[in-house]
Every structure is written in C-alpha cells, then in structure tokens.
PDB file of C-alpha atoms in Angstrom:
ATOM      1  CA  MET A  24      12.928   9.522 -24.141  1.00  0.00           C
ATOM      2  CA  SER A  25      13.289   5.824 -23.380  1.00  0.00           C
ATOM      3  CA  LYS A  26      10.449   3.458 -24.112  1.00  0.00           C
ATOM      4  CA  LEU A  27       9.889   0.937 -21.327  1.00  0.00           C
ATOM      5  CA  ASN A  28       9.236  -2.624 -22.323  1.00  0.00           C
ATOM      6  CA  HIS A  29       6.145  -3.453 -20.302  1.00  0.00           C
ATOM      7  CA  SER A  30       3.680  -5.787 -21.923  1.00  0.00           C
ATOM      8  CA  TYR A  31       0.205  -5.055 -20.706  1.00  0.00           C
ATOM      9  CA  LYS A  32      -2.434  -7.751 -21.082  1.00  0.00           C
ATOM     10  CA  SER A  33      -5.741  -6.531 -19.628  1.00  0.00           C
ATOM     11  CA  ILE A  34      -8.558  -4.764 -21.446  1.00  0.00           C
ATOM     12  CA  LEU A  35      -6.923  -1.544 -20.207  1.00  0.00           C
ATOM     13  CA  LYS A  36      -3.769  -2.233 -22.276  1.00  0.00           C
ATOM     14  CA  THR A  37      -4.212   0.467 -24.932  1.00  0.00           C
ATOM     15  CA  HIS A  38      -5.366   3.056 -22.414  1.00  0.00           C
ATOM     16  CA  ILE A  39      -2.435   2.356 -20.092  1.00  0.00           C
ATOM     17  CA  GLU A  40       0.040   2.621 -22.988  1.00  0.00           C
ATOM     18  CA  ASN A  41      -1.532   5.882 -24.186  1.00  0.00           C
ATOM     19  CA  PHE A  42      -1.644   7.265 -20.634  1.00  0.00           C
ATOM     20  CA  ILE A  43       2.061   6.557 -20.073  1.00  0.00           C
ATOM     21  CA  ALA A  44       2.953   7.941 -23.518  1.00  0.00           C
ATOM     22  CA  GLU A  45       1.040  11.135 -22.706  1.00  0.00           C
ATOM     23  CA  LYS A  46       2.825  11.550 -19.365  1.00  0.00           C
ATOM     24  CA  GLN A  47       6.208  10.937 -20.986  1.00  0.00           C
ATOM     25  CA  GLY A  48       5.274  13.373 -23.752  1.00  0.00           C
ATOM     26  CA  GLN A  49       4.710  15.965 -21.031  1.00  0.00           C
ATOM     27  CA  GLY A  50       8.295  15.443 -19.870  1.00  0.00           C
ATOM     28  CA  TYR A  51       7.767  12.998 -17.008  1.00  0.00           C
ATOM     29  CA  ALA A  52      10.065   9.952 -16.967  1.00  0.00           C
ATOM     30  CA  TYR A  53       7.218   7.818 -15.612  1.00  0.00           C
ATOM     31  CA  HIS A  54       9.414   4.743 -15.091  1.00  0.00           C
ATOM     32  CA  SER A  55       8.298   3.703 -11.614  1.00  0.00           C
ATOM     33  CA  GLN A  56       4.724   4.648 -12.469  1.00  0.00           C
ATOM     34  CA  ALA A  57       4.874   2.413 -15.569  1.00  0.00           C
ATOM     35  CA  TYR A  58       5.984  -0.426 -13.289  1.00  0.00           C
ATOM     36  CA  LEU A  59       3.038   0.281 -10.958  1.00  0.00           C
ATOM     37  CA  MET A  60       0.718   0.354 -13.966  1.00  0.00           C
ATOM     38  CA  LYS A  61       2.114  -3.044 -15.024  1.00  0.00           C
ATOM     39  CA  ASN A  62       1.139  -4.363 -11.584  1.00  0.00           C
ATOM     40  CA  PHE A  63      -2.269  -2.707 -11.872  1.00  0.00           C
ATOM     41  CA  ASP A  64      -2.754  -4.229 -15.322  1.00  0.00           C
ATOM     42  CA  SER A  65      -2.026  -7.682 -13.835  1.00  0.00           C
ATOM     43  CA  TYR A  66      -4.449  -6.949 -10.986  1.00  0.00           C
ATOM     44  CA  TRP A  67      -7.147  -6.018 -13.544  1.00  0.00           C
ATOM     45  CA  ALA A  68      -6.499  -9.072 -15.737  1.00  0.00           C
ATOM     46  CA  GLU A  69      -6.370 -11.537 -12.807  1.00  0.00           C
ATOM     47  CA  ARG A  70      -9.831 -10.428 -11.743  1.00  0.00           C
ATOM     48  CA  GLY A  71     -11.145 -10.858 -15.254  1.00  0.00           C
ATOM     49  CA  TYR A  72     -12.592  -7.371 -15.474  1.00  0.00           C
ATOM     50  CA  SER A  73     -14.005  -6.780 -18.962  1.00  0.00           C
ATOM     51  CA  PHE A  74     -14.888  -3.109 -18.467  1.00  0.00           C
ATOM     52  CA  ILE A  75     -12.667  -0.060 -18.746  1.00  0.00           C
ATOM     53  CA  GLY A  76     -14.007   2.564 -16.314  1.00  0.00           C
ATOM     54  CA  LEU A  77     -12.630   2.135 -12.815  1.00  0.00           C
ATOM     55  CA  THR A  78     -15.214   1.738 -10.032  1.00  0.00           C
ATOM     56  CA  PRO A  79     -14.928   1.814  -6.240  1.00  0.00           C
ATOM     57  CA  ALA A  80     -15.643  -1.931  -6.127  1.00  0.00           C
ATOM     58  CA  SER A  81     -13.019  -2.759  -8.765  1.00  0.00           C
ATOM     59  CA  LEU A  82     -10.392  -0.740  -6.886  1.00  0.00           C
ATOM     60  CA  ASP A  83     -11.306  -2.012  -3.428  1.00  0.00           C
ATOM     61  CA  ASP A  84      -8.426  -4.483  -3.093  1.00  0.00           C
ATOM     62  CA  TRP A  85      -5.964  -2.247  -4.958  1.00  0.00           C
ATOM     63  CA  ILE A  86      -6.303   0.682  -2.547  1.00  0.00           C
ATOM     64  CA  LYS A  87      -5.991  -1.398   0.629  1.00  0.00           C
ATOM     65  CA  LYS A  88      -2.690  -1.235   2.465  1.00  0.00           C
ATOM     66  CA  ARG A  89      -0.820  -4.503   2.284  1.00  0.00           C
ATOM     67  CA  ASP A  90       0.727  -5.998   5.427  1.00  0.00           C
ATOM     68  CA  SER A  91       4.317  -5.699   4.193  1.00  0.00           C
ATOM     69  CA  GLU A  92       3.830  -2.285   2.589  1.00  0.00           C
ATOM     70  CA  GLU A  93       5.171   1.078   3.664  1.00  0.00           C
ATOM     71  CA  ALA A  94       2.715   3.984   3.667  1.00  0.00           C
ATOM     72  CA  GLY A  95       4.772   5.746   0.989  1.00  0.00           C
ATOM     73  CA  TYR A  96       4.418   2.846  -1.439  1.00  0.00           C
ATOM     74  CA  LEU A  97       0.657   2.719  -0.871  1.00  0.00           C
ATOM     75  CA  HIS A  98       0.553   6.445  -1.598  1.00  0.00           C
ATOM     76  CA  ASN A  99       2.458   5.898  -4.864  1.00  0.00           C
ATOM     77  CA  ARG A 100       0.205   3.011  -5.926  1.00  0.00           C
ATOM     78  CA  ILE A 101      -2.923   5.089  -5.387  1.00  0.00           C
ATOM     79  CA  ALA A 102      -1.466   8.302  -6.827  1.00  0.00           C
ATOM     80  CA  VAL A 103      -0.761   6.714 -10.218  1.00  0.00           C
ATOM     81  CA  ILE A 104      -4.275   5.241 -10.338  1.00  0.00           C
ATOM     82  CA  ARG A 105      -5.724   8.644  -9.464  1.00  0.00           C
ATOM     83  CA  GLU A 106      -3.849  10.098 -12.454  1.00  0.00           C
ATOM     84  CA  PHE A 107      -4.923   7.215 -14.704  1.00  0.00           C
ATOM     85  CA  SER A 108      -8.543   7.691 -13.642  1.00  0.00           C
ATOM     86  CA  LYS A 109      -8.327  11.403 -14.425  1.00  0.00           C
ATOM     87  CA  TYR A 110      -6.888  10.488 -17.822  1.00  0.00           C
ATOM     88  CA  LEU A 111      -9.774   8.091 -18.506  1.00  0.00           C
ATOM     89  CA  ASN A 112     -12.321  10.733 -17.491  1.00  0.00           C
ATOM     90  CA  GLY A 113     -10.537  13.197 -19.771  1.00  0.00           C
ATOM     91  CA  ILE A 114     -11.028  10.926 -22.795  1.00  0.00           C
ATOM     92  CA  GLY A 115     -14.702  10.388 -21.964  1.00  0.00           C
ATOM     93  CA  ILE A 116     -14.564   7.133 -19.980  1.00  0.00           C
ATOM     94  CA  ILE A 117     -16.332   7.609 -16.657  1.00  0.00           C
ATOM     95  CA  SER A 118     -13.916   6.437 -14.004  1.00  0.00           C
ATOM     96  CA  TYR A 119     -13.836   6.609 -10.216  1.00  0.00           C
ATOM     97  CA  ILE A 120     -10.994   8.667  -8.765  1.00  0.00           C
ATOM     98  CA  PRO A 121      -9.913   7.101  -5.465  1.00  0.00           C
ATOM     99  CA  PRO A 122      -9.314   9.412  -2.519  1.00  0.00           C
ATOM    100  CA  ASN A 123      -5.824  10.719  -1.999  1.00  0.00           C
ATOM    101  CA  VAL A 124      -3.926   8.864   0.711  1.00  0.00           C
ATOM    102  CA  ARG A 125      -1.650  11.179   2.557  1.00  0.00           C
ATOM    103  CA  ARG A 126       1.609   9.993   3.939  1.00  0.00           C
ATOM    104  CA  SER A 127       1.492   9.907   7.706  1.00  0.00           C
ATOM    105  CA  GLN A 128       2.996  12.869   9.444  1.00  0.00           C
ATOM    106  CA  PRO A 129       4.707  12.564  12.809  1.00  0.00           C
ATOM    107  CA  LEU A 130       2.593  13.706  15.718  1.00  0.00           C
ATOM    108  CA  VAL A 131       4.047  16.875  17.203  1.00  0.00           C
ATOM    109  CA  HIS A 132       3.437  17.930  20.777  1.00  0.00           C
ATOM    110  CA  VAL A 133       3.929  21.629  21.439  1.00  0.00           C
ATOM    111  CA  LEU A 134       4.696  22.313  25.068  1.00  0.00           C
ATOM    112  CA  CYS A 135       2.434  24.712  26.929  1.00  0.00           C
ATOM    113  CA  ASP A 136       3.896  27.339  29.293  1.00  0.00           C
ATOM    114  CA  GLU A 137       3.439  25.095  32.342  1.00  0.00           C
ATOM    115  CA  GLU A 138       5.265  22.195  30.672  1.00  0.00           C
ATOM    116  CA  ILE A 139       8.132  24.474  29.598  1.00  0.00           C
ATOM    117  CA  THR A 140       8.479  25.825  33.141  1.00  0.00           C
ATOM    118  CA  ASP A 141       8.456  22.289  34.558  1.00  0.00           C
ATOM    119  CA  LEU A 142      11.073  21.176  32.035  1.00  0.00           C
ATOM    120  CA  PHE A 143      13.466  24.008  32.895  1.00  0.00           C
ATOM    121  CA  GLU A 144      12.970  23.427  36.640  1.00  0.00           C
ATOM    122  CA  LYS A 145      13.977  19.812  36.215  1.00  0.00           C
ATOM    123  CA  ILE A 146      16.994  20.829  34.124  1.00  0.00           C
ATOM    124  CA  ASP A 147      18.046  23.445  36.701  1.00  0.00           C
ATOM    125  CA  ASN A 148      17.752  20.932  39.547  1.00  0.00           C
ATOM    126  CA  TYR A 149      19.512  18.113  37.727  1.00  0.00           C
ATOM    127  CA  ILE A 150      22.605  16.826  39.517  1.00  0.00           C
ATOM    128  CA  PRO A 151      24.845  14.751  37.275  1.00  0.00           C
ATOM    129  CA  SER A 152      26.183  11.525  38.740  1.00  0.00           C
ATOM    130  CA  LYS A 153      29.905  11.216  39.174  1.00  0.00           C
ATOM    131  CA  LYS A 154      31.574   8.592  37.046  1.00  0.00           C
ATOM    132  CA  ASN A 155      34.369   6.538  38.596  1.00  0.00           C
TER     133      ASN A 155
END
C-alpha cells in the first residue's frame, strides 16, 4: 500500500491522517480522496478554525458548487467529507454530516399513447426530398 505524501496543516491534521490510514487499511486506495482531504485541510486552515467537529456553518462554503465545477466533482468533494464526518462521529467527536448530493440524472420523457400514434403518423407520411 503506497503512502501518499500530503502534508496536512490544520487542527484536523491527525484526524485526517488517521482517517485516510483507516480507509487504506480497509483496502481502499484513497488517492483522489486524500487529495480532496488536502484541499479540505487547506480550507479549514485558511479559515482559522480551531475546533475539530464539523458544523453546518463551517462547511457552508465547502459544499457550495463552484462556478467552474462539474456536478460529479462536487459530489466527490462532499462524499469524502461525509465519510470523514462519519469517522469523526465514530471516534466520539460530534460532527455534522452534510447531505448527499446526487449527480444529476437526465430528464426522461416517456411518450404517451397519443404521442406515439402521432409520431408514427408523421413517420408514415414523411416524403423524403430528392437529392440532385
């Protein structure tokens, strides 16, 4: 199992390292998640938070979709924090678990009988144009 060289600097440092070690000990590679946790650690340190338990207010900016961000990346950012929060709760540190953000699904329109009939009528009456 490879050890990633991320240097965490916030008050969460030890907990982040232990969280990632636990996940890797369970067989997860946790490489991209460790990178996201590095970003989260910077987020936490930049705001000067001196407490460990995550709160809705402390996560407010973290869980907002960024202008240049795909929905899938937002999902990944929040998913790793959800897992970290569960980890913190599991070791006795009360921590807010942000809501799961689902990736958007394409909107599907199922044709009703009338629409299907109309579609086939138009197909049956279609006259292709002649190409020169």
